[in-house]
Amino acid sequence: MHPASAALPLSIEPGTEVALRVCFTPICHGLCRTELKLQFNVNGTAVSISRYLEARCGDAQELQDLAPTSKYERVRFKPLTISSPIQTKPPPVPPPLSVGNRLKIPAAFVPTVFRRAINCGDAEETLRAGAELIASADAATAIAGYVKHMQYLLWAEEVQLVLDLCSFNLTGPNATVLSTSMGKPGCLRLRVDGLAEKRPSVLKGDTVTVNLLGQGKSVHNGRAAHIDMEDVHLEFSDEFVKSYIPNTKVEVYFVLSRGALNVFHNGISCVQDLPRAKSLLFPEVIDLHPVNQNSPRLHKESLPLDIFGRQLNREQLGAVTSILDGVARRVPYVLFGPPGTGKTTTLVEVVMQCARGKRGAPKLRVLACAPTNTAADVMCERMVHGGLSPDELYRIVAFSRSRSDVPPALVKYTNYDSAQDAFVDPELTQLLG
C-alpha cells in the first residue's frame, strides 16, 4: 500500500491500494458536502472517477445525539379500502354558496400520472424542468410554461396537504368520542387537540367524516358549523345526531377543502388570456422604455396632491406620485423595503388617492388583496381612520372566519349578515353597484 503522503502524480500498478487523506477547513458548524475527483491516465486515455464526501463540523457528542436512530422511510397513508360500497350520510343542509360555486369553476384534480410520480419520488424532475424552462425560454414561450409549472406546484402542494391532514386522522387506537354541543342545537362537539394551533387546520364550512369504530361501511359527513378553540361543532344528519350514543367511540377523517385550490387553478389558466401577460410576468427593458424606472423623490411641498397621511417621507411621496401618474404601467409596480419602512402606509395613501379621486379625476375602484387577514385588517383600519365611509370601503371576509376575529370597528364595513350570523359572499351586482 502506498502511503497517503506519496507525491502526485502517482504510478499505480494493478491490484495496488492507495490511501488518500482529505483535509477540510471549516468556516462554520454544520454539514459540508463536496466532490472528490480522481483523474487517471490509462495507456494515454484519460479516465475520471468521482466520489462524494461528507464532513460534519461540531461537537462530536452533539452530533452523536442528533444522529438518526434508524433509516428514514417515507410515511405512506393508505386510503380506506372496503370490499362493499360505503353508505355516506350527508350533513343536513347544503354548504353556503361560494364565489367558486356561483361561477361554476371546474375542479382541477391531481393527474394520476403526476400523483404516481410524487409517490415514486420522480416529481422533482418535472418541477425542475418547468423552472428551467421559465428561466431560459423567451417570454412568449415562458408564459405557457409558467402556467403548467404553477399547476404542477399547486398539485404537489395539494398532495402534501392531504398527507398532512391524514396524519391527524383519529383512527384505530386513536378513535375518539363526540359529545352534545351546548348552545348549538343539532350539532355534536368534537375535541381536537392542537386545533387552536392549526394542527390540523379546520375552518368553518369544512367537512369532517366519522364512522362508528368497527363500522367503516357507514360513513357520516359532518360540516363544521362553529370553531371554538380546540372544539369543532359539527352538523350531522338528524338520523345520526338522534341515534348517536354519547361517548361512543368514532373514527374521524379530516377532508381537504378544495375550493381555494380550484380558484387558484382557474386563475392560473386565465393568465394566457391576459392582454399584457408578457410584460406583467416577464418584463423586459423594452417594456420600461422610455419611462424612468426610479420614482422621483419629491418634497411634500411640491406635490400637487391633498395628502391623507401626514407621515410620508420623500421616497414615499415619490412612489405615490409615480403610481398615480401611471409611470411604467406596462409592468408591475413593486414597493420593497425592510419591516417598518412604511410600505403599508404608502399603499394606503395610494388607495385613498384613487378612492377620493386624484387631482379632480373620477374616483377609481381598487381591489386590495393581502396574504393574511391581519394584513388586510390593518389596511382597512388605516383607511377608516383616513375617513373612508362604508359606501367607499368594503372589506370582504371569508365565510370560514369568525365574527369575533374581526376588529369591532371594521364589522360595519364587512359582508357580515347578522341574520345568518356569518360572512356571506356578496353578489357581483353589489360589488359593481
GROMACS .gro file of C-alpha atoms in nm:
model
  433
    1MET     CA    1   0.000   0.000   0.000
    2HIS     CA    2   0.130   0.341  -0.092
    3PRO     CA    3   0.139   0.600   0.184
    4ALA     CA    4  -0.115   0.882   0.166
    5SER     CA    5   0.168   1.140   0.152
    6ALA     CA    6   0.322   1.000  -0.166
    7ALA     CA    7   0.396   1.256  -0.436
    8LEU     CA    8   0.141   1.304  -0.713
    9PRO     CA    9   0.101   1.207  -0.990
   10LEU     CA   10   0.139   0.853  -0.867
   11SER     CA   11   0.202   0.539  -1.069
   12ILE     CA   12  -0.032   0.262  -0.952
   13GLU     CA   13   0.006  -0.099  -1.051
   14PRO     CA   14  -0.300  -0.324  -1.091
   15GLY     CA   15  -0.422  -0.450  -0.753
   16THR     CA   16  -0.240  -0.179  -0.559
   17GLU     CA   17  -0.425   0.007  -0.281
   18VAL     CA   18  -0.370   0.376  -0.213
   19ALA     CA   19  -0.492   0.555   0.099
   20LEU     CA   20  -0.594   0.919   0.049
   21ARG     CA   21  -0.629   1.168   0.331
   22VAL     CA   22  -0.865   1.458   0.268
   23CYS     CA   23  -0.848   1.763   0.495
   24PHE     CA   24  -1.135   2.014   0.537
   25THR     CA   25  -1.104   2.370   0.662
   26PRO     CA   26  -1.447   2.452   0.808
   27ILE     CA   27  -1.564   2.810   0.848
   28CYS     CA   28  -1.885   2.729   1.039
   29HIS     CA   29  -2.063   2.443   1.213
   30GLY     CA   30  -2.273   2.206   1.008
   31LEU     CA   31  -2.255   1.960   0.722
   32CYS     CA   32  -2.027   2.006   0.421
   33ARG     CA   33  -2.063   1.806   0.100
   34THR     CA   34  -1.806   1.815  -0.175
   35GLU     CA   35  -1.688   1.612  -0.472
   36LEU     CA   36  -1.356   1.428  -0.487
   37LYS     CA   37  -1.247   1.381  -0.848
   38LEU     CA   38  -0.968   1.135  -0.930
   39GLN     CA   39  -0.806   1.153  -1.273
   40PHE     CA   40  -0.624   0.856  -1.425
   41ASN     CA   41  -0.419   0.809  -1.738
   42VAL     CA   42  -0.451   0.454  -1.867
   43ASN     CA   43  -0.234   0.393  -2.175
   44GLY     CA   44  -0.282   0.751  -2.287
   45THR     CA   45  -0.657   0.754  -2.221
   46ALA     CA   46  -0.788   0.997  -1.960
   47VAL     CA   47  -1.030   0.844  -1.708
   48SER     CA   48  -1.205   1.025  -1.422
   49ILE     CA   49  -1.375   0.880  -1.114
   50SER     CA   50  -1.575   1.100  -0.876
   51ARG     CA   51  -1.683   1.031  -0.523
   52TYR     CA   52  -1.895   1.246  -0.294
   53LEU     CA   53  -1.758   1.324   0.052
   54GLU     CA   54  -1.935   1.449   0.363
   55ALA     CA   55  -1.777   1.618   0.662
   56ARG     CA   56  -1.950   1.736   0.979
   57CYS     CA   57  -1.811   2.015   1.191
   58GLY     CA   58  -1.924   2.047   1.551
   59ASP     CA   59  -1.918   1.886   1.891
   60ALA     CA   60  -1.880   1.509   1.849
   61GLN     CA   61  -2.118   1.428   2.132
   62GLU     CA   62  -2.387   1.662   1.999
   63LEU     CA   63  -2.355   1.514   1.650
   64GLN     CA   64  -2.392   1.168   1.801
   65ASP     CA   65  -2.703   1.274   1.994
   66LEU     CA   66  -2.857   1.421   1.680
   67ALA     CA   67  -2.769   1.123   1.460
   68PRO     CA   68  -3.064   0.926   1.318
   69THR     CA   69  -3.154   0.611   1.505
   70SER     CA   70  -3.295   0.431   1.200
   71LYS     CA   71  -3.317   0.462   0.825
   72TYR     CA   72  -3.566   0.719   0.706
   73GLU     CA   73  -3.880   0.580   0.548
   74ARG     CA   74  -4.141   0.797   0.386
   75VAL     CA   75  -4.475   0.776   0.563
   76ARG     CA   76  -4.737   0.638   0.328
   77PHE     CA   77  -5.102   0.669   0.417
   78LYS     CA   78  -5.318   0.403   0.262
   79PRO     CA   79  -5.676   0.501   0.183
   80LEU     CA   80  -5.954   0.308   0.348
   81THR     CA   81  -6.048   0.017   0.122
   82ILE     CA   82  -6.372  -0.170   0.175
   83SER     CA   83  -6.497  -0.452  -0.043
   84SER     CA   84  -6.863  -0.345  -0.028
   85PRO     CA   85  -6.995   0.005  -0.110
   86ILE     CA   86  -6.979   0.272   0.164
   87GLN     CA   87  -7.305   0.431   0.270
   88THR     CA   88  -7.239   0.803   0.309
   89LYS     CA   89  -7.480   1.020   0.505
   90PRO     CA   90  -7.459   1.390   0.410
   91PRO     CA   91  -7.497   1.676   0.659
   92PRO     CA   92  -7.847   1.825   0.696
   93VAL     CA   93  -7.805   2.146   0.498
   94PRO     CA   94  -7.617   2.226   0.178
   95PRO     CA   95  -7.295   2.427   0.211
   96PRO     CA   96  -7.317   2.804   0.172
   97LEU     CA   97  -7.270   2.925  -0.181
   98SER     CA   98  -6.922   3.050  -0.250
   99VAL     CA   99  -6.787   3.258  -0.535
  100GLY     CA  100  -6.635   2.942  -0.681
  101ASN     CA  101  -6.973   2.765  -0.684
  102ARG     CA  102  -7.158   3.060  -0.835
  103LEU     CA  103  -6.901   3.099  -1.111
  104LYS     CA  104  -6.902   2.722  -1.168
  105ILE     CA  105  -6.526   2.695  -1.151
  106PRO     CA  106  -6.422   2.349  -1.272
  107ALA     CA  107  -6.236   2.119  -1.036
  108ALA     CA  108  -5.869   2.067  -1.121
  109PHE     CA  109  -5.787   1.729  -0.970
  110VAL     CA  110  -5.433   1.597  -0.943
  111PRO     CA  111  -5.349   1.397  -1.260
  112THR     CA  112  -5.295   1.028  -1.191
  113VAL     CA  113  -4.960   1.029  -1.369
  114PHE     CA  114  -4.827   1.317  -1.159
  115ARG     CA  115  -4.959   1.161  -0.838
  116ARG     CA  116  -4.769   0.844  -0.920
  117ALA     CA  117  -4.457   1.048  -0.991
  118ILE     CA  118  -4.486   1.208  -0.647
  119ASN     CA  119  -4.529   0.871  -0.478
  120CYS     CA  120  -4.223   0.737  -0.663
  121GLY     CA  121  -4.012   1.046  -0.590
  122ASP     CA  122  -3.988   1.146  -0.958
  123ALA     CA  123  -4.193   1.467  -0.939
  124GLU     CA  124  -3.889   1.678  -0.850
  125GLU     CA  125  -3.751   1.633  -1.200
  126THR     CA  126  -4.077   1.758  -1.352
  127LEU     CA  127  -4.075   2.067  -1.131
  128ARG     CA  128  -3.707   2.135  -1.200
  129ALA     CA  129  -3.762   2.112  -1.576
  130GLY     CA  130  -4.052   2.358  -1.553
  131ALA     CA  131  -3.844   2.610  -1.358
  132GLU     CA  132  -3.556   2.580  -1.607
  133LEU     CA  133  -3.793   2.636  -1.899
  134ILE     CA  134  -3.927   2.955  -1.746
  135ALA     CA  135  -3.575   3.083  -1.677
  136SER     CA  136  -3.429   3.006  -2.019
  137ALA     CA  137  -3.714   3.042  -2.271
  138ASP     CA  138  -3.824   3.363  -2.438
  139ALA     CA  139  -4.112   3.548  -2.279
  140ALA     CA  140  -4.380   3.419  -2.517
  141THR     CA  141  -4.280   3.057  -2.463
  142ALA     CA  142  -4.226   3.105  -2.091
  143ILE     CA  143  -4.588   3.210  -2.034
  144ALA     CA  144  -4.721   2.869  -2.138
  145GLY     CA  145  -4.450   2.702  -1.930
  146TYR     CA  146  -4.536   2.927  -1.636
  147VAL     CA  147  -4.900   2.815  -1.639
  148LYS     CA  148  -4.808   2.447  -1.648
  149HIS     CA  149  -4.534   2.484  -1.387
  150MET     CA  150  -4.764   2.666  -1.143
  151GLN     CA  151  -5.030   2.398  -1.192
  152TYR     CA  152  -4.780   2.127  -1.103
  153LEU     CA  153  -4.672   2.322  -0.795
  154LEU     CA  154  -5.034   2.352  -0.681
  155TRP     CA  155  -5.090   1.979  -0.736
  156ALA     CA  156  -4.775   1.897  -0.539
  157GLU     CA  157  -4.894   2.123  -0.258
  158GLU     CA  158  -5.237   1.958  -0.260
  159VAL     CA  159  -5.085   1.611  -0.225
  160GLN     CA  160  -4.879   1.732   0.071
  161LEU     CA  161  -5.182   1.897   0.231
  162VAL     CA  162  -5.376   1.572   0.209
  163LEU     CA  163  -5.087   1.381   0.366
  164ASP     CA  164  -5.064   1.637   0.645
  165LEU     CA  165  -5.437   1.604   0.715
  166CYS     CA  166  -5.416   1.224   0.712
  167SER     CA  167  -5.157   1.238   0.987
  168PHE     CA  168  -5.422   1.394   1.215
  169ASN     CA  169  -5.694   1.137   1.146
  170LEU     CA  170  -5.825   0.980   1.466
  171THR     CA  171  -5.850   0.611   1.378
  172GLY     CA  172  -5.795   0.274   1.542
  173PRO     CA  173  -5.645   0.318   1.889
  174ASN     CA  174  -5.673   0.698   1.849
  175ALA     CA  175  -6.051   0.685   1.798
  176THR     CA  176  -6.230   0.950   2.000
  177VAL     CA  177  -6.581   1.036   2.117
  178LEU     CA  178  -6.840   1.302   2.035
  179SER     CA  179  -7.044   1.494   2.288
  180THR     CA  180  -7.355   1.708   2.285
  181SER     CA  181  -7.287   2.059   2.164
  182MET     CA  182  -7.410   2.305   2.424
  183GLY     CA  183  -7.574   2.607   2.264
  184LYS     CA  184  -7.557   2.457   1.914
  185PRO     CA  185  -7.874   2.255   1.853
  186GLY     CA  186  -7.837   1.974   1.605
  187CYS     CA  187  -7.458   1.967   1.643
  188LEU     CA  188  -7.212   1.730   1.805
  189ARG     CA  189  -6.889   1.854   1.958
  190LEU     CA  190  -6.554   1.706   1.856
  191ARG     CA  191  -6.246   1.776   2.065
  192VAL     CA  192  -5.930   1.805   1.852
  193ASP     CA  193  -5.601   1.856   2.033
  194GLY     CA  194  -5.384   2.111   1.855
  195LEU     CA  195  -5.671   2.273   1.666
  196ALA     CA  196  -5.600   2.614   1.820
  197GLU     CA  197  -5.250   2.596   1.668
  198LYS     CA  198  -5.395   2.495   1.326
  199ARG     CA  199  -5.274   2.137   1.364
  200PRO     CA  200  -5.489   2.031   1.190
  201SER     CA  201  -5.648   2.331   1.023
  202VAL     CA  202  -6.027   2.303   1.030
  203LEU     CA  203  -6.230   2.604   0.921
  204LYS     CA  204  -6.597   2.684   0.936
  205GLY     CA  205  -6.768   2.505   0.648
  206ASP     CA  206  -6.509   2.226   0.617
  207THR     CA  207  -6.616   1.863   0.603
  208VAL     CA  208  -6.522   1.602   0.862
  209THR     CA  209  -6.626   1.238   0.812
  210VAL     CA  210  -6.685   0.998   1.101
  211ASN     CA  211  -6.787   0.637   1.142
  212LEU     CA  212  -6.851   0.431   1.449
  213LEU     CA  213  -6.547   0.230   1.550
  214GLY     CA  214  -6.559  -0.100   1.364
  215GLN     CA  215  -6.837   0.016   1.132
  216GLY     CA  216  -6.639   0.168   0.848
  217LYS     CA  217  -6.903   0.082   0.589
  218SER     CA  218  -7.135   0.355   0.715
  219VAL     CA  219  -6.973   0.699   0.695
  220HIS     CA  220  -7.136   1.021   0.814
  221ASN     CA  221  -7.031   1.359   0.680
  222GLY     CA  222  -7.026   1.646   0.927
  223ARG     CA  223  -6.990   2.012   0.845
  224ALA     CA  224  -6.800   2.243   1.078
  225ALA     CA  225  -7.060   2.495   1.196
  226HIS     CA  226  -6.852   2.663   1.465
  227ILE     CA  227  -6.491   2.655   1.584
  228ASP     CA  228  -6.420   2.723   1.950
  229MET     CA  229  -6.051   2.693   2.036
  230GLU     CA  230  -5.997   2.314   2.021
  231ASP     CA  231  -6.364   2.220   1.982
  232VAL     CA  232  -6.535   2.171   1.646
  233HIS     CA  233  -6.916   2.183   1.647
  234LEU     CA  234  -7.028   1.956   1.362
  235GLU     CA  235  -7.362   1.948   1.186
  236PHE     CA  236  -7.474   1.593   1.101
  237SER     CA  237  -7.789   1.443   0.960
  238ASP     CA  238  -8.078   1.426   1.206
  239GLU     CA  239  -8.061   1.048   1.188
  240PHE     CA  240  -7.704   1.034   1.313
  241VAL     CA  241  -7.750   1.301   1.581
  242LYS     CA  242  -8.054   1.121   1.728
  243SER     CA  243  -7.904   0.771   1.709
  244TYR     CA  244  -7.556   0.856   1.839
  245ILE     CA  245  -7.497   0.748   2.197
  246PRO     CA  246  -7.270   0.996   2.379
  247ASN     CA  247  -6.914   0.877   2.445
  248THR     CA  248  -6.937   0.608   2.176
  249LYS     CA  249  -6.601   0.575   2.001
  250VAL     CA  250  -6.584   0.708   1.645
  251GLU     CA  251  -6.310   0.728   1.384
  252VAL     CA  252  -6.253   1.075   1.242
  253TYR     CA  253  -6.118   1.165   0.897
  254PHE     CA  254  -6.035   1.524   0.804
  255VAL     CA  255  -6.122   1.621   0.446
  256LEU     CA  256  -5.926   1.878   0.246
  257SER     CA  257  -6.142   2.163   0.117
  258ARG     CA  258  -6.056   2.214  -0.250
  259GLY     CA  259  -6.250   2.536  -0.304
  260ALA     CA  260  -5.950   2.767  -0.281
  261LEU     CA  261  -5.731   2.531  -0.487
  262ASN     CA  262  -5.988   2.530  -0.769
  263VAL     CA  263  -5.992   2.911  -0.766
  264PHE     CA  264  -5.610   2.915  -0.784
  265HIS     CA  265  -5.608   2.677  -1.080
  266ASN     CA  266  -5.872   2.881  -1.258
  267GLY     CA  267  -5.673   3.199  -1.207
  268ILE     CA  268  -5.356   3.040  -1.343
  269SER     CA  269  -5.537   2.906  -1.651
  270CYS     CA  270  -5.658   3.261  -1.727
  271VAL     CA  271  -5.303   3.401  -1.737
  272GLN     CA  272  -5.258   3.326  -2.106
  273ASP     CA  273  -5.570   3.530  -2.186
  274LEU     CA  274  -5.435   3.844  -2.023
  275PRO     CA  275  -5.367   4.107  -2.290
  276ARG     CA  276  -5.035   4.205  -2.129
  277ALA     CA  277  -4.931   3.878  -1.970
  278LYS     CA  278  -4.582   3.901  -2.119
  279SER     CA  279  -4.495   4.238  -1.969
  280LEU     CA  280  -4.665   4.157  -1.637
  281LEU     CA  281  -4.493   3.823  -1.575
  282PHE     CA  282  -4.170   3.859  -1.771
  283PRO     CA  283  -4.096   4.231  -1.808
  284GLU     CA  284  -3.804   4.330  -2.025
  285VAL     CA  285  -3.610   4.652  -2.064
  286ILE     CA  286  -3.811   4.746  -2.371
  287ASP     CA  287  -4.127   4.742  -2.158
  288LEU     CA  288  -3.983   5.023  -1.947
  289HIS     CA  289  -3.859   5.245  -2.227
  290PRO     CA  290  -3.870   5.544  -2.231
  291VAL     CA  291  -4.000   5.586  -1.877
  292ASN     CA  292  -3.776   5.623  -1.576
  293GLN     CA  293  -3.761   5.309  -1.360
  294ASN     CA  294  -3.698   5.505  -1.040
  295SER     CA  295  -3.959   5.713  -0.863
  296PRO     CA  296  -3.884   6.087  -0.844
  297ARG     CA  297  -3.801   6.199  -0.492
  298LEU     CA  298  -4.031   6.490  -0.428
  299HIS     CA  299  -4.074   6.721  -0.134
  300LYS     CA  300  -4.420   6.727   0.020
  301GLU     CA  301  -4.447   7.099  -0.055
  302SER     CA  302  -4.402   7.039  -0.428
  303LEU     CA  303  -4.652   6.752  -0.453
  304PRO     CA  304  -4.980   6.876  -0.607
  305LEU     CA  305  -5.192   6.635  -0.402
  306ASP     CA  306  -5.403   6.655  -0.089
  307ILE     CA  307  -5.210   6.404   0.120
  308PHE     CA  308  -5.416   6.196   0.363
  309GLY     CA  309  -5.115   6.061   0.555
  310ARG     CA  310  -4.902   6.326   0.720
  311GLN     CA  311  -4.608   6.099   0.794
  312LEU     CA  312  -4.491   6.034   0.436
  313ASN     CA  313  -4.127   6.094   0.354
  314ARG     CA  314  -3.985   6.194   0.015
  315GLU     CA  315  -3.941   5.836  -0.107
  316GLN     CA  316  -4.299   5.750  -0.015
  317LEU     CA  317  -4.434   6.064  -0.181
  318GLY     CA  318  -4.237   5.984  -0.494
  319ALA     CA  319  -4.379   5.632  -0.506
  320VAL     CA  320  -4.736   5.760  -0.460
  321THR     CA  321  -4.693   6.014  -0.741
  322SER     CA  322  -4.542   5.760  -0.980
  323ILE     CA  323  -4.822   5.511  -0.922
  324LEU     CA  324  -5.096   5.771  -0.964
  325ASP     CA  325  -4.934   5.915  -1.276
  326GLY     CA  326  -4.912   5.568  -1.432
  327VAL     CA  327  -4.533   5.554  -1.456
  328ALA     CA  328  -4.430   5.217  -1.603
  329ARG     CA  329  -4.788   5.089  -1.612
  330ARG     CA  330  -4.689   4.809  -1.850
  331VAL     CA  331  -4.503   4.631  -1.570
  332PRO     CA  332  -4.587   4.562  -1.204
  333TYR     CA  333  -4.501   4.839  -0.961
  334VAL     CA  334  -4.309   4.691  -0.668
  335LEU     CA  335  -4.263   4.857  -0.329
  336PHE     CA  336  -3.997   4.688  -0.123
  337GLY     CA  337  -3.810   4.753   0.196
  338PRO     CA  338  -3.735   4.613   0.543
  339PRO     CA  339  -4.007   4.593   0.809
  340GLY     CA  340  -4.115   4.928   0.944
  341THR     CA  341  -4.014   5.134   0.640
  342GLY     CA  342  -4.370   5.241   0.554
  343LYS     CA  343  -4.477   5.007   0.273
  344THR     CA  344  -4.830   4.969   0.410
  345THR     CA  345  -4.854   5.343   0.473
  346THR     CA  346  -4.760   5.411   0.111
  347LEU     CA  347  -5.012   5.161  -0.024
  348VAL     CA  348  -5.289   5.303   0.194
  349GLU     CA  349  -5.212   5.651   0.062
  350VAL     CA  350  -5.234   5.526  -0.298
  351VAL     CA  351  -5.571   5.359  -0.235
  352MET     CA  352  -5.704   5.668  -0.059
  353GLN     CA  353  -5.600   5.889  -0.350
  354CYS     CA  354  -5.769   5.657  -0.601
  355ALA     CA  355  -6.086   5.624  -0.395
  356ARG     CA  356  -6.121   6.000  -0.344
  357GLY     CA  357  -6.012   6.099  -0.696
  358LYS     CA  358  -5.671   6.231  -0.800
  359ARG     CA  359  -5.649   6.599  -0.895
  360GLY     CA  360  -6.017   6.619  -0.978
  361ALA     CA  361  -6.020   6.287  -1.167
  362PRO     CA  362  -6.314   6.049  -1.122
  363LYS     CA  363  -6.299   5.805  -0.834
  364LEU     CA  364  -6.148   5.465  -0.909
  365ARG     CA  365  -6.236   5.119  -0.784
  366VAL     CA  366  -5.940   4.947  -0.618
  367LEU     CA  367  -5.919   4.578  -0.534
  368ALA     CA  368  -5.666   4.550  -0.250
  369CYS     CA  369  -5.553   4.197  -0.158
  370ALA     CA  370  -5.329   4.076   0.123
  371PRO     CA  371  -5.178   3.737   0.214
  372THR     CA  372  -5.328   3.732   0.563
  373ASN     CA  373  -5.642   3.856   0.737
  374THR     CA  374  -5.428   4.058   0.976
  375ALA     CA  375  -5.261   4.250   0.693
  376ALA     CA  376  -5.596   4.322   0.526
  377ASP     CA  377  -5.747   4.437   0.857
  378VAL     CA  378  -5.456   4.675   0.919
  379MET     CA  379  -5.500   4.836   0.577
  380CYS     CA  380  -5.875   4.873   0.632
  381GLU     CA  381  -5.833   5.024   0.978
  382ARG     CA  382  -5.598   5.286   0.839
  383MET     CA  383  -5.840   5.369   0.558
  384VAL     CA  384  -6.122   5.403   0.809
  385HIS     CA  385  -5.901   5.635   1.012
  386GLY     CA  386  -5.840   5.828   0.690
  387GLY     CA  387  -6.211   5.898   0.657
  388LEU     CA  388  -6.348   5.638   0.414
  389SER     CA  389  -6.715   5.559   0.472
  390PRO     CA  390  -6.888   5.218   0.438
  391ASP     CA  391  -7.005   5.332   0.094
  392GLU     CA  392  -6.641   5.379  -0.013
  393LEU     CA  393  -6.476   5.083   0.166
  394TYR     CA  394  -6.594   4.722   0.156
  395ARG     CA  395  -6.399   4.452   0.341
  396ILE     CA  396  -6.483   4.104   0.209
  397VAL     CA  397  -6.431   3.843   0.479
  398ALA     CA  398  -6.432   3.468   0.417
  399PHE     CA  399  -6.728   3.262   0.536
  400SER     CA  400  -6.490   3.049   0.743
  401ARG     CA  401  -6.384   3.340   0.963
  402SER     CA  402  -6.549   3.406   1.297
  403ARG     CA  403  -6.701   3.744   1.371
  404SER     CA  404  -6.505   3.766   1.697
  405ASP     CA  405  -6.179   3.758   1.495
  406VAL     CA  406  -6.267   4.078   1.308
  407PRO     CA  407  -6.185   4.414   1.473
  408PRO     CA  408  -6.514   4.560   1.602
  409ALA     CA  409  -6.461   4.888   1.419
  410LEU     CA  410  -6.450   4.706   1.083
  411VAL     CA  411  -6.763   4.491   1.115
  412LYS     CA  412  -6.992   4.751   0.953
  413TYR     CA  413  -6.754   4.766   0.656
  414THR     CA  414  -6.768   4.390   0.601
  415ASN     CA  415  -7.005   4.141   0.438
  416TYR     CA  416  -7.136   4.024   0.777
  417ASP     CA  417  -7.502   3.916   0.779
  418SER     CA  418  -7.650   3.935   1.129
  419ALA     CA  419  -7.950   3.722   1.028
  420GLN     CA  420  -7.722   3.431   0.935
  421ASP     CA  421  -7.453   3.521   1.190
  422ALA     CA  422  -7.195   3.466   0.917
  423PHE     CA  423  -6.996   3.643   0.650
  424VAL     CA  424  -7.178   3.581   0.322
  425ASP     CA  425  -7.036   3.624  -0.027
  426PRO     CA  426  -7.172   3.941  -0.188
  427GLU     CA  427  -7.343   3.935  -0.525
  428LEU     CA  428  -7.146   4.065  -0.821
  429THR     CA  429  -7.406   4.336  -0.878
  430GLN     CA  430  -7.348   4.457  -0.523
  431LEU     CA  431  -6.976   4.489  -0.583
  432LEU     CA  432  -7.020   4.673  -0.913
  433GLY     CA  433  -7.313   4.888  -0.800
   0.00000   0.00000   0.00000
